Short mmCIF file of C-alpha atoms in Angstrom, two decimals:
data_model
loop_
_atom_site.label_atom_id
_atom_site.label_comp_id
_atom_site.label_asym_id
_atom_site.label_seq_id
_atom_site.Cartn_x
_atom_site.Cartn_y
_atom_site.Cartn_z
CA UNK A 1 47.16 -58.55 270.66
CA UNK A 2 49.35 -55.88 272.28
CA UNK A 3 50.15 -58.29 275.11
CA UNK A 4 50.99 -61.07 272.66
CA UNK A 5 53.28 -58.66 270.77
CA UNK A 6 55.08 -57.72 273.98
CA UNK A 7 55.43 -61.40 274.94
CA UNK A 8 56.78 -62.16 271.46
CA UNK A 9 59.41 -59.42 271.65
CA UNK A 10 60.50 -60.52 275.13
CA UNK A 11 60.75 -64.13 274.03
CA UNK A 12 62.72 -63.26 270.89
CA UNK A 13 65.12 -61.28 273.06
CA UNK A 14 65.40 -64.24 275.43
CA UNK A 15 65.94 -66.61 272.52
CA UNK A 16 68.83 -64.43 271.36
CA UNK A 17 70.36 -64.86 274.78
CA UNK A 18 70.04 -68.61 274.52
CA UNK A 19 71.99 -68.57 271.27
CA UNK A 20 75.11 -67.28 273.00
CA UNK A 21 77.96 -69.62 273.84
CA UNK A 22 77.75 -71.41 277.17
CA UNK A 23 80.02 -69.60 279.67
CA UNK A 24 78.74 -69.20 283.20
CA UNK A 25 79.17 -72.11 285.58
CA UNK A 26 78.60 -70.62 289.02
CA UNK A 27 79.48 -73.51 291.28
CA UNK A 28 80.51 -77.13 290.86
CA UNK A 29 79.53 -78.84 294.10
CA UNK A 30 81.01 -82.31 293.70
CA UNK A 31 82.88 -84.34 291.16
CA UNK A 32 84.24 -87.83 291.44
CA UNK A 33 85.38 -90.68 289.24
CA UNK A 34 84.05 -94.23 289.56
CA UNK A 35 85.16 -96.94 287.13
CA UNK A 36 86.31 -94.33 284.59
CA UNK A 37 82.86 -92.73 284.41
CA UNK A 38 82.57 -89.04 285.33
CA UNK A 39 79.58 -88.03 287.44
CA UNK A 40 78.99 -84.54 288.79
CA UNK A 41 76.46 -82.39 290.57
CA UNK A 42 76.44 -78.83 289.29
CA UNK A 43 74.62 -75.66 290.31
CA UNK A 44 74.27 -73.13 287.49
CA UNK A 45 72.58 -69.77 287.03
CA UNK A 46 71.37 -68.28 283.78
CA UNK A 47 72.10 -71.06 281.31
CA UNK A 48 70.80 -74.34 279.97
CA UNK A 49 72.64 -77.28 278.47
CA UNK A 50 70.85 -77.06 275.12
CA UNK A 51 74.07 -75.94 273.41
CA UNK A 52 76.22 -78.78 274.80
CA UNK A 53 78.01 -80.33 271.86
CA UNK A 54 77.25 -83.90 270.89
CA UNK A 55 79.85 -83.96 268.13
CA UNK A 56 82.59 -86.62 268.55
CA UNK A 57 81.36 -87.36 272.06
CA UNK A 58 80.32 -91.00 272.21
CA UNK A 59 80.58 -91.20 276.04
CA UNK A 60 79.79 -87.78 277.52
CA UNK A 61 79.83 -87.21 281.27
CA UNK A 62 76.61 -88.07 283.05
CA UNK A 63 75.59 -85.37 285.49
CA UNK A 64 72.91 -84.00 287.79
CA UNK A 65 72.20 -80.28 287.43
CA UNK A 66 70.27 -77.68 289.44
CA UNK A 67 69.69 -74.53 287.39
CA UNK A 68 67.98 -71.16 287.63
CA UNK A 69 67.07 -70.44 284.02
CA UNK A 70 64.89 -68.42 281.68
CA UNK A 71 63.68 -70.95 279.14
CA UNK A 72 60.73 -72.57 277.37
CA UNK A 73 58.82 -69.37 276.72
CA UNK A 74 55.40 -70.41 275.36
CA UNK A 75 53.34 -68.02 273.24
CA UNK A 76 50.21 -69.47 271.70
CA UNK A 77 46.46 -69.90 271.61
CA UNK A 78 44.30 -71.31 274.37
CA UNK A 79 41.15 -73.20 273.39
CA UNK A 80 38.61 -75.32 275.26
CA UNK A 81 36.46 -78.38 274.75
CA UNK A 82 32.94 -78.73 276.12
CA UNK A 83 32.21 -82.45 276.63
CA UNK A 84 34.71 -83.23 273.89
CA UNK A 85 33.37 -80.65 271.41
CA UNK A 86 34.90 -77.33 270.41
CA UNK A 87 31.35 -75.94 270.15
CA UNK A 88 29.93 -74.71 273.43
CA UNK A 89 26.65 -76.13 274.67
CA UNK A 90 23.80 -73.61 275.20
CA UNK A 91 24.26 -73.87 278.98
CA UNK A 92 27.90 -72.76 278.67
CA UNK A 93 27.43 -70.11 275.98
CA UNK A 94 28.42 -67.39 278.47
CA UNK A 95 32.01 -68.65 278.04
CA UNK A 96 32.03 -67.90 274.31
CA UNK A 97 35.42 -66.45 273.37
CA UNK A 98 37.22 -64.57 270.63
CA UNK A 99 39.36 -67.36 269.21
CA UNK A 100 42.42 -65.38 268.12
CA UNK A 101 42.53 -63.33 271.32
CA UNK A 102 42.30 -66.22 273.79
CA UNK A 103 45.95 -66.89 274.52
CA UNK A 104 48.48 -68.88 276.51
CA UNK A 105 51.79 -67.58 277.83
CA UNK A 106 54.31 -69.25 280.09
CA UNK A 107 57.96 -69.81 280.91
CA UNK A 108 60.20 -71.79 283.28
CA UNK A 109 62.65 -70.32 285.80
CA UNK A 110 64.11 -73.44 287.44
CA UNK A 111 65.05 -76.98 286.47
CA UNK A 112 66.88 -79.97 287.92
CA UNK A 113 67.67 -83.12 286.03
CA UNK A 114 69.98 -85.95 285.11
CA UNK A 115 71.63 -86.32 281.72
CA UNK A 116 72.27 -89.96 280.88
CA UNK A 117 74.18 -89.16 277.68
CA UNK A 118 74.29 -86.56 274.93
CA UNK A 119 70.96 -87.69 273.51
CA UNK A 120 68.76 -88.33 276.55
CA UNK A 121 67.95 -86.38 279.68
CA UNK A 122 65.21 -86.42 282.34
CA UNK A 123 64.44 -83.24 284.24
CA UNK A 124 61.77 -81.51 286.25
CA UNK A 125 61.33 -77.81 286.88
CA UNK A 126 59.08 -74.94 287.82
CA UNK A 127 57.52 -72.10 285.88
CA UNK A 128 54.50 -69.85 285.47
CA UNK A 129 51.63 -70.29 283.05
CA UNK A 130 48.74 -67.98 282.09
CA UNK A 131 45.57 -68.69 280.13
CA UNK A 132 43.52 -65.73 278.91
CA UNK A 133 39.90 -66.10 277.73
CA UNK A 134 38.76 -63.05 275.74
CA UNK A 135 35.02 -63.19 276.42
CA UNK A 136 32.51 -62.02 273.81
CA UNK A 137 29.68 -61.25 276.20
CA UNK A 138 29.44 -58.23 278.50
CA UNK A 139 29.50 -60.18 281.75
CA UNK A 140 31.40 -60.07 285.02
CA UNK A 141 32.15 -63.13 287.13
CA UNK A 142 31.49 -62.67 290.82
CA UNK A 143 34.00 -63.04 293.65
CA UNK A 144 33.74 -65.39 296.63
CA UNK A 145 30.96 -67.58 295.24
CA UNK A 146 30.53 -71.31 295.82
CA UNK A 147 30.10 -71.83 292.08
CA UNK A 148 30.95 -69.86 288.94
CA UNK A 149 28.48 -66.97 288.94
CA UNK A 150 28.18 -63.99 286.61
CA UNK A 151 26.05 -60.91 286.06
CA UNK A 152 25.26 -59.32 282.70
CA UNK A 153 26.44 -55.71 282.56
CA UNK A 154 24.88 -52.76 280.78
CA UNK A 155 28.35 -51.87 279.51
CA UNK A 156 29.90 -52.49 276.12
CA UNK A 157 33.37 -53.83 276.90
CA UNK A 158 36.15 -53.27 274.41
CA UNK A 159 38.09 -55.94 276.30
CA UNK A 160 36.69 -58.49 278.73
CA UNK A 161 39.50 -60.88 279.64
CA UNK A 162 39.11 -63.77 282.09
CA UNK A 163 42.46 -65.27 283.15
CA UNK A 164 44.07 -67.93 285.32
CA UNK A 165 47.68 -68.15 286.50
CA UNK A 166 49.30 -71.43 287.55
CA UNK A 167 52.61 -72.60 288.92
CA UNK A 168 53.55 -75.32 286.43
CA UNK A 169 55.75 -78.29 287.28
CA UNK A 170 56.64 -80.51 284.31
CA UNK A 171 58.49 -83.83 284.23
CA UNK A 172 60.39 -83.76 280.94
CA UNK A 173 61.94 -86.50 278.85
CA UNK A 174 64.33 -84.95 276.32
CA UNK A 175 65.60 -86.62 273.17
CA UNK A 176 67.98 -84.80 270.85
CA UNK A 177 70.13 -85.41 267.79
CA UNK A 178 73.81 -84.81 267.16
CA UNK A 179 74.99 -81.29 266.38
CA UNK A 180 74.68 -80.22 262.77
CA UNK A 181 77.25 -78.07 260.97
CA UNK A 182 75.92 -74.97 262.74
CA UNK A 183 76.24 -76.56 266.16
CA UNK A 184 72.45 -76.83 266.59
CA UNK A 185 70.34 -79.91 267.12
CA UNK A 186 66.78 -81.19 266.86
CA UNK A 187 65.04 -81.50 270.25
CA UNK A 188 61.97 -83.49 271.21
CA UNK A 189 60.64 -83.11 274.77
CA UNK A 190 57.50 -84.65 276.23
CA UNK A 191 56.00 -85.68 279.55
CA UNK A 192 53.35 -85.04 282.21
CA UNK A 193 52.73 -81.70 283.90
CA UNK A 194 50.91 -80.60 287.04
CA UNK A 195 49.89 -77.11 288.10
CA UNK A 196 48.76 -75.23 291.19
CA UNK A 197 46.46 -72.23 290.92
CA UNK A 198 48.02 -68.92 291.95
CA UNK A 199 45.10 -66.62 291.08
CA UNK A 200 42.31 -65.75 288.72
CA UNK A 201 41.86 -62.32 287.21
CA UNK A 202 39.37 -60.21 285.26
CA UNK A 203 40.50 -57.24 283.17
CA UNK A 204 37.85 -55.06 281.55
CA UNK A 205 38.19 -52.01 279.32
CA UNK A 206 35.23 -49.81 278.36
CA UNK A 207 34.44 -46.19 277.54
CA UNK A 208 32.04 -46.05 280.48
CA UNK A 209 34.35 -47.38 283.21
CA UNK A 210 37.84 -47.13 281.79
CA UNK A 211 40.07 -49.99 283.00
CA UNK A 212 38.99 -52.33 285.79
CA UNK A 213 40.89 -55.28 287.29
CA UNK A 214 39.58 -57.84 289.78
CA UNK A 215 41.32 -60.84 291.40
CA UNK A 216 39.84 -63.97 292.94
CA UNK A 217 40.15 -67.72 292.43
CA UNK A 218 36.91 -67.53 290.34
CA UNK A 219 36.28 -71.23 290.94
CA UNK A 220 39.23 -72.32 288.78
CA UNK A 221 40.53 -75.78 289.56
CA UNK A 222 43.15 -75.43 292.34
CA UNK A 223 45.09 -78.35 290.88
CA UNK A 224 45.44 -79.45 287.27
CA UNK A 225 47.25 -82.25 285.49
CA UNK A 226 47.98 -82.98 281.87
CA UNK A 227 50.66 -83.70 279.29
CA UNK A 228 52.79 -81.71 276.87
CA UNK A 229 55.03 -82.16 273.85
CA UNK A 230 57.67 -79.86 272.37
CA UNK A 231 59.69 -80.17 269.19
CA UNK A 232 62.15 -77.71 267.78
CA UNK A 233 65.48 -76.89 266.24
CA UNK A 234 68.12 -74.81 267.96
CA UNK A 235 66.38 -72.48 270.40
CA UNK A 236 62.93 -72.37 268.77
CA UNK A 237 60.06 -74.78 268.27
CA UNK A 238 56.38 -75.55 268.74
CA UNK A 239 54.46 -76.94 271.69
CA UNK A 240 51.09 -78.40 272.66
CA UNK A 241 49.61 -78.89 276.16
CA UNK A 242 46.42 -80.67 277.17
CA UNK A 243 44.97 -80.86 280.68
CA UNK A 244 43.00 -83.93 281.66
CA UNK A 245 40.89 -82.46 284.45
CA UNK A 246 38.33 -79.66 284.23
CA UNK A 247 39.17 -75.98 284.04
CA UNK A 248 36.87 -75.26 286.98
CA UNK A 249 36.78 -77.00 290.36
CA UNK A 250 34.54 -80.03 290.77
CA UNK A 251 30.93 -78.94 291.23
CA UNK A 252 31.84 -75.25 290.90
CA UNK A 253 31.68 -74.75 287.15
CA UNK A 254 30.93 -76.44 283.82
CA UNK A 255 31.65 -80.16 283.94
CA UNK A 256 33.94 -81.79 281.35
CA UNK A 257 35.21 -78.37 280.26
CA UNK A 258 38.92 -78.80 279.41
CA UNK A 259 41.83 -76.73 278.16
CA UNK A 260 44.16 -77.23 275.18
CA UNK A 261 46.99 -74.81 274.35
CA UNK A 262 49.45 -74.77 271.45
CA UNK A 263 51.82 -72.36 269.76
CA UNK A 264 55.45 -71.27 269.45
CA UNK A 265 58.16 -71.68 272.06
CA UNK A 266 61.61 -70.17 272.54
CA UNK A 267 64.53 -71.61 274.46
CA UNK A 268 65.04 -75.34 274.90
#
């Protein structure tokens, strides 16, 4: 919960930054006019186009953008299905989790896209994404094994967290309304997402051993694919993400064990 609180404060701070007026265009690379339509390629740092006005702008400039950003901070819960059920089978009971302490956190630091008009944009990007399982049982997963392997410990863990970190690459389709009187708009974003495993991690806290951290791939799937949806107003909203392939690599962990995450997001 402390980590979720820290993530929440960071995201609220970031969201405040997103609410500021758009100011910093670092470099405009090209701009030309063809048949009275403006098209441009722009490189920007530290901003998004979520505050671009749509008021009285029936034919806005179409443009390609490359941006380094801090946006789409996800803070939510991470849950799992076992052969389509939210109840674990006896064979997979070692993965039993504390529901309200199994979390998802992520954000995006880069995007490139093409805005067709004020209401529709397609973009891709890159970000980081973490899933944390807070395990109920006093077990430790083993490093460098051909399949997911654990030992039962004679230690009572206050915290036994099993985590994965992925590089996430979404392809986003954005729909948005006109500005309201406050200059904000309703956003709806959806699309597919792929991810590449960066690492797995175990963090354990106990009276007997203090704090222990271990890193390995822990048989997590090196590649994942799924879909997401986001809806929100201004700089805040909600999200849901579902991954179609298994959490663990083929033949190295429970089969048909999939991940679903949902929660709050900050920064469109």
